[in-house]
Coordinates of N, CA and C in Angstrom, one line a residue:
X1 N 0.8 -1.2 0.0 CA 0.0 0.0 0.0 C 0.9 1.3 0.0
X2 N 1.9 1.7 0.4 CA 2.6 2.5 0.5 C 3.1 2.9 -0.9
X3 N 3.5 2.6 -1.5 CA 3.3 3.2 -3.1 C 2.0 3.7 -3.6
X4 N 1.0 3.2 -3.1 CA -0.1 3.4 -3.5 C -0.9 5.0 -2.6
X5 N -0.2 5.0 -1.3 CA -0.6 6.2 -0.4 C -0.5 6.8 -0.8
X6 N 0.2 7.6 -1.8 CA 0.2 9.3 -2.5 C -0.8 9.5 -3.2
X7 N -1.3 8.2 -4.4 CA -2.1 8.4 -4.8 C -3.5 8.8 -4.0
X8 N -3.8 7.6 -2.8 CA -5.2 7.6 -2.3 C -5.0 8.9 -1.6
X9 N -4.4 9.7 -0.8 CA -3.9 10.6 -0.1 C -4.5 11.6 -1.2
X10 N -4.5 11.6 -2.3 CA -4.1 12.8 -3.6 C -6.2 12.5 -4.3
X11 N -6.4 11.2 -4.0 CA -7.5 11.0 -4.1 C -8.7 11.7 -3.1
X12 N -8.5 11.7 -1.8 CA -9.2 11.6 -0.7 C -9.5 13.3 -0.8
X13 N -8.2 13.7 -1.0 CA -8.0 15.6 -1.5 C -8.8 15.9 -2.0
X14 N -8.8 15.7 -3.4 CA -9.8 16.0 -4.5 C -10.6 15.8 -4.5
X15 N -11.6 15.0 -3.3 CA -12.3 14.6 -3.0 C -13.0 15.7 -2.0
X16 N -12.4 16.4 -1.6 CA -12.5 17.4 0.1 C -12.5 16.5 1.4
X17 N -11.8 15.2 1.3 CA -11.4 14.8 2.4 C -10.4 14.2 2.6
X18 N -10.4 14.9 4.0 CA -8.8 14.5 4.8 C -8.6 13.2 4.7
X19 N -7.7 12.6 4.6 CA -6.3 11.7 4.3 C -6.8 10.7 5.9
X20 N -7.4 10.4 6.4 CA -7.3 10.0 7.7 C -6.9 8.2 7.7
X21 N -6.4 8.2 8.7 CA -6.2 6.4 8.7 C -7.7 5.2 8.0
X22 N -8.7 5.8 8.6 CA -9.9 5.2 8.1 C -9.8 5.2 6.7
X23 N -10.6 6.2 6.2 CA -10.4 6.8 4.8 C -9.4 6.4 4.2
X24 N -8.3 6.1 4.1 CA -7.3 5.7 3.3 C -7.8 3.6 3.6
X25 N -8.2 3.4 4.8 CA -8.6 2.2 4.6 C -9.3 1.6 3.5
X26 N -10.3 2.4 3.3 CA -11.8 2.7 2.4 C -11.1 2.4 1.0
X27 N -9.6 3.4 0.9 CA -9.2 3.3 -0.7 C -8.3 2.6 -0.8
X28 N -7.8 1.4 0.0 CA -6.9 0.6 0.0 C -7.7 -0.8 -0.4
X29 N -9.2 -0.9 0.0 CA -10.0 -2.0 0.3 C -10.5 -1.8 -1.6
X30 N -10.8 -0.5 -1.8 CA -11.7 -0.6 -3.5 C -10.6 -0.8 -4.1
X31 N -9.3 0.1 -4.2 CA -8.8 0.3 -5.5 C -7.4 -0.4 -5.6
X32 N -7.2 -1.7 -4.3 CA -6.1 -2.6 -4.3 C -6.4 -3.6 -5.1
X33 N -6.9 -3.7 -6.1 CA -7.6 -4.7 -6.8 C -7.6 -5.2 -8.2
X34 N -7.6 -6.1 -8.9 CA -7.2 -6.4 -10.1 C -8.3 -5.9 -11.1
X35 N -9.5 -6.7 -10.3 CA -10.8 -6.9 -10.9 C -11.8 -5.9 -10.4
X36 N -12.6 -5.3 -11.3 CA -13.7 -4.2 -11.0 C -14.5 -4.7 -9.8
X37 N -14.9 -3.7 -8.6 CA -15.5 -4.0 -7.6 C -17.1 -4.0 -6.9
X38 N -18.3 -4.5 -7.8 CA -19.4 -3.9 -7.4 C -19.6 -4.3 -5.9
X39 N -20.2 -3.4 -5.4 CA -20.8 -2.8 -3.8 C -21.7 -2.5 -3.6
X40 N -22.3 -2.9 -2.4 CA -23.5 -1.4 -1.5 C -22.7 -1.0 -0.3
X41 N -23.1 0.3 -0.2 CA -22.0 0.4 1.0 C -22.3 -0.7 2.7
X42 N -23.6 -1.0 2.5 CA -23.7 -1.8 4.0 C -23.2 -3.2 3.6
X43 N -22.6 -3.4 2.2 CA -21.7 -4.8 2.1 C -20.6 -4.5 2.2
X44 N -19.7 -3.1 1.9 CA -18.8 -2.7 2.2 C -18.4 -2.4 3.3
X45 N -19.0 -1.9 3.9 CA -19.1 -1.7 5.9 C -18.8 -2.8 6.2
X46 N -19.5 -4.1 5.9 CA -19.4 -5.5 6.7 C -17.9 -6.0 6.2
X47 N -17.4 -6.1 5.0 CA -16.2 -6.3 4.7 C -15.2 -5.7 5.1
X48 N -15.5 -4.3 5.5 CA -14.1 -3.5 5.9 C -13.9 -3.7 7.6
X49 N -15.2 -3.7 8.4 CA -14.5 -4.0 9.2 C -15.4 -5.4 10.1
X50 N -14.9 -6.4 9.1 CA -14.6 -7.7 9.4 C -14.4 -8.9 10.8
X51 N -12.9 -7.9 10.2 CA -11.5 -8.3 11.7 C -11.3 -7.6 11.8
X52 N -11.4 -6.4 11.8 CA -10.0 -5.7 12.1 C -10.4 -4.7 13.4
X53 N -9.1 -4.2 13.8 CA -9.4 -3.6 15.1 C -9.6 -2.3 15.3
X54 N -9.5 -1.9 14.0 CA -9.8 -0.3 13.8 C -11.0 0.0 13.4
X55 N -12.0 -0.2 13.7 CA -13.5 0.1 13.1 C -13.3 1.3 12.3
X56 N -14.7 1.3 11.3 CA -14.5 2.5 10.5 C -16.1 2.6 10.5
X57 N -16.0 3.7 11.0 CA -17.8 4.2 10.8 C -18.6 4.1 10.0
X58 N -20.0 3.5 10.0 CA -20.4 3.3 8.2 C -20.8 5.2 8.1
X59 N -21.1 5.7 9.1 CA -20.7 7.7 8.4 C -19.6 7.7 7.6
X60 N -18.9 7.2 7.8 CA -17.5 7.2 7.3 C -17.5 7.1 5.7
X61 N -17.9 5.4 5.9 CA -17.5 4.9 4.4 C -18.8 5.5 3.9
X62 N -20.5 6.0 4.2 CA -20.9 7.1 3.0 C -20.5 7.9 3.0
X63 N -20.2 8.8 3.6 CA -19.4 10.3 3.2 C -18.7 9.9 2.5
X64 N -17.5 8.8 2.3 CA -16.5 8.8 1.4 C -16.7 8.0 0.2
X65 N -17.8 7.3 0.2 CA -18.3 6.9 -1.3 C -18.9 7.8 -2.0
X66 N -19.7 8.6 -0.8 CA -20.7 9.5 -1.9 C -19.4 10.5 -2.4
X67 N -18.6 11.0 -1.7 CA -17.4 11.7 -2.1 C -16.8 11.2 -3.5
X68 N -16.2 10.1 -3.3 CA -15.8 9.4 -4.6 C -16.5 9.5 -5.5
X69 N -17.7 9.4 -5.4 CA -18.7 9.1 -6.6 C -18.8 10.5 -6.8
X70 N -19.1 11.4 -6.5 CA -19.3 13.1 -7.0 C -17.7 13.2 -7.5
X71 N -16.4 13.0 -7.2 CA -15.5 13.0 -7.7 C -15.4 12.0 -9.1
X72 N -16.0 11.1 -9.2 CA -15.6 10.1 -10.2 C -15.0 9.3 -10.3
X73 N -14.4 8.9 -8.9 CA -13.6 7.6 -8.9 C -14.5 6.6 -8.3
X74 N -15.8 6.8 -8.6 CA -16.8 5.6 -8.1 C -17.4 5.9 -9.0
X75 N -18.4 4.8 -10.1 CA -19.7 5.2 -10.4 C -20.9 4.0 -9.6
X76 N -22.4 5.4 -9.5 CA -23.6 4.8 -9.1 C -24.3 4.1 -9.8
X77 N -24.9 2.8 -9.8 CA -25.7 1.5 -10.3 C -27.2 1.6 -9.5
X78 N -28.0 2.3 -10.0 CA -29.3 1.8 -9.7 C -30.1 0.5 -9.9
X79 N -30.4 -0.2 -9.0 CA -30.7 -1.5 -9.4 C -32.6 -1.1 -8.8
X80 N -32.9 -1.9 -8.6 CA -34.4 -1.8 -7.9 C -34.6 -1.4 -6.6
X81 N -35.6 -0.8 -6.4 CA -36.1 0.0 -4.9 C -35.1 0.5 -4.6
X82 N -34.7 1.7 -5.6 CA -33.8 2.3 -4.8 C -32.4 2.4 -4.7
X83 N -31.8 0.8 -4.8 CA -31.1 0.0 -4.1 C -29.7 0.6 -5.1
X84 N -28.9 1.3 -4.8 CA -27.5 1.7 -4.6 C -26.1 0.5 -4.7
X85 N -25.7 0.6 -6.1 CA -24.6 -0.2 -6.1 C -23.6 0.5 -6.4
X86 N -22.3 0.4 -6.0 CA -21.1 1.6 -6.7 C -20.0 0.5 -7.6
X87 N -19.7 1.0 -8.4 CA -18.4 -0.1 -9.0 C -17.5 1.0 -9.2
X88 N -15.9 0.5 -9.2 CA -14.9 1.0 -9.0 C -14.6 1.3 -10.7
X89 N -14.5 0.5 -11.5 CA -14.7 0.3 -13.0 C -15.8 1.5 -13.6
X90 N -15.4 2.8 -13.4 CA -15.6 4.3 -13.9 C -16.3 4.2 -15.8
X91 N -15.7 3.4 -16.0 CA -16.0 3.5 -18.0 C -17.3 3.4 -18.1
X92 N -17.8 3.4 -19.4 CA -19.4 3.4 -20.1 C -19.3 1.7 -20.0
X93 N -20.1 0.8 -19.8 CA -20.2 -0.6 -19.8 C -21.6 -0.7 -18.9
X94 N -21.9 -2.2 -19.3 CA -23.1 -2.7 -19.0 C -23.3 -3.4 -17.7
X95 N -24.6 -3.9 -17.2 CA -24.2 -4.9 -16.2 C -25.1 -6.2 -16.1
X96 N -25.6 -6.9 -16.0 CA -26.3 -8.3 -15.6 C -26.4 -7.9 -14.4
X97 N -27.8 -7.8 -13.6 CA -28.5 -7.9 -12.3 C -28.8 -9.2 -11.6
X98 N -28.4 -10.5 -10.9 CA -28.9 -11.6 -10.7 C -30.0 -10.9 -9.6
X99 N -30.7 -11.1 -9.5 CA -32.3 -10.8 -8.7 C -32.0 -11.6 -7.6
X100 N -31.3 -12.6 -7.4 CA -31.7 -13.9 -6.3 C -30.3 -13.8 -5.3
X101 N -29.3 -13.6 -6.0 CA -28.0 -13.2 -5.7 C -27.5 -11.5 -5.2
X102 N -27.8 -11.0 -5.9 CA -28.0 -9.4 -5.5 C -26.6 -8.9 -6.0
X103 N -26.2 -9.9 -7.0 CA -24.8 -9.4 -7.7 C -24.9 -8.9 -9.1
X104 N -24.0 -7.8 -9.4 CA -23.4 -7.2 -10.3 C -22.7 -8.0 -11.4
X105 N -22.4 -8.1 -12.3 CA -21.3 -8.7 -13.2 C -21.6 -7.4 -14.6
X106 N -20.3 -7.0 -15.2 CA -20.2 -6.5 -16.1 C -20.3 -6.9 -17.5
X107 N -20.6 -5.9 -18.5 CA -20.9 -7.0 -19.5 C -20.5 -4.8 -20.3
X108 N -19.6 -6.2 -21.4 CA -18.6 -4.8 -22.0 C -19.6 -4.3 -22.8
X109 N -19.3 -3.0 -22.9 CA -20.5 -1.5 -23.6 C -20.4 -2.0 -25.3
X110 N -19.4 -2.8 -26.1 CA -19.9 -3.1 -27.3 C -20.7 -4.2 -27.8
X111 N -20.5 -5.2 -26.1 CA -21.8 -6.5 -26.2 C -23.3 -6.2 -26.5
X112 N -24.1 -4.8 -26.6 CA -25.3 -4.4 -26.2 C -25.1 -3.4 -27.4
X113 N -25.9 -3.6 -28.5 CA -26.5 -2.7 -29.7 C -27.6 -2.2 -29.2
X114 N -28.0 -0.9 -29.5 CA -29.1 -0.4 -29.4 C -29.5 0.4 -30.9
X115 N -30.6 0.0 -31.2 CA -30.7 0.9 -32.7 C -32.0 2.0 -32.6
X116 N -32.3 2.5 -31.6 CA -33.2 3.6 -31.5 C -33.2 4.2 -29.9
X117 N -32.6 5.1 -29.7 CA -32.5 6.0 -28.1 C -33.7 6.9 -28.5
X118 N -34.3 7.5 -27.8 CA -35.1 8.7 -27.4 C -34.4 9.8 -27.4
X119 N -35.2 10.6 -27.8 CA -35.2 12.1 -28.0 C -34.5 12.2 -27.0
X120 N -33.5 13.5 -25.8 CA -34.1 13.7 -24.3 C -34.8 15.1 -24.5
X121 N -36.2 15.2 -23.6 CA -36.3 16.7 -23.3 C -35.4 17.7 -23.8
X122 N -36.3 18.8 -24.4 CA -35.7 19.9 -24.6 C -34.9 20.3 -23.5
X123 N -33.4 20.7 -24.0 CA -32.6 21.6 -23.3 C -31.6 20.7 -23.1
X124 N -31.9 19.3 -22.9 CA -31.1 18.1 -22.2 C -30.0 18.0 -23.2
X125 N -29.0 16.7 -23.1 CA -28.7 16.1 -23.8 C -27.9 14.5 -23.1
X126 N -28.4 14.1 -23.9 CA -28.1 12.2 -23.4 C -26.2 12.6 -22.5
X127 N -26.4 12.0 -21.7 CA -24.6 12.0 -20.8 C -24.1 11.0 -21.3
X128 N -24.9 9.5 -21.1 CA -24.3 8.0 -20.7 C -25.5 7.3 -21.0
X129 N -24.9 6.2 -21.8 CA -26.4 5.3 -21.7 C -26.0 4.1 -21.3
X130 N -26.2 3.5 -19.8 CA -26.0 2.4 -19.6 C -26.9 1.2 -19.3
X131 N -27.0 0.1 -19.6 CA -28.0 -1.0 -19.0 C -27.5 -1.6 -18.5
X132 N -28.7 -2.2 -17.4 CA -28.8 -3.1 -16.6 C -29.9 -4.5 -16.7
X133 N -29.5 -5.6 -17.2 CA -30.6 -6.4 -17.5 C -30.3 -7.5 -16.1
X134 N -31.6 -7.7 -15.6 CA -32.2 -8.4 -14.7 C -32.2 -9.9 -14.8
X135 N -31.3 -10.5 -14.4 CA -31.3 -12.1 -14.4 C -32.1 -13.0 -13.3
X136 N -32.4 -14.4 -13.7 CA -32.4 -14.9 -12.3 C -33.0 -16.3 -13.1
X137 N -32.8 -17.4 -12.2 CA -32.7 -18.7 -12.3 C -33.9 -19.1 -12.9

């Protein structure tokens, strides 16, 4: 992690938050990783503090996700009721919803043709178009 602490330190900044032992835990746990990370934060709460003897507040880990995610080093996954997923994996790409499982899996942005989008409202204009298609056994 210590090669990695200037960055998350430089992350946390840009972010408007202090660098704290917690918080750098938060970005040691998402962005130590090979493979893209989907989340909710109360599964991230449970995973971070596990074992370990430093609790980390779940105030904590929202303030610093919703941080990340207004900074852009998280994007937000609306899945149903509401329900709040973040993945670390920032790019335009798709996802597969298992309904029964409550997991995420990606599915790359040229796998999914679309041949007619909607207008948006006057004044708008389209940002991102991602999908989410709903699986289950």
């Amino acid at each position: 992690m210590e090669k990695n602490l200037k960055i998350y330190t430089e992350k946390l900044r840009s972010s408007n938050l202090r660098p704290t032992k917690q918080r750098l835990k938060i970005c040691q746990f998402l962005f130590d990783r090979e493979k893209t990370f989907h989340f909710t934060v109360e599964a991230l709460n449970k995973k971070i503090n596990k074992n370990g003897a430093s609790k980390v507040s779940l105030a904590t880990i929202y303030n610093t996700v919703e941080a990340f995610t207004s900074a852009g080093y998280l994007k937000e996954i609306l899945t149903n009721k509401n329900k709040s997923y973040y993945d670390t994996n920032i790019k335009s790409h798709h996802h597969f919803y298992d309904e029964i499982s409550k997991e995420l899996t990606d599915i790359h942005y040229s796998q999914i043709k679309l041949s007619k989008v909607p207008t948006p409202p006057k004044g708008k204009k389209i940002k991102n178009l991602e999908v989410v298609i709903r699986i289950q056994k």
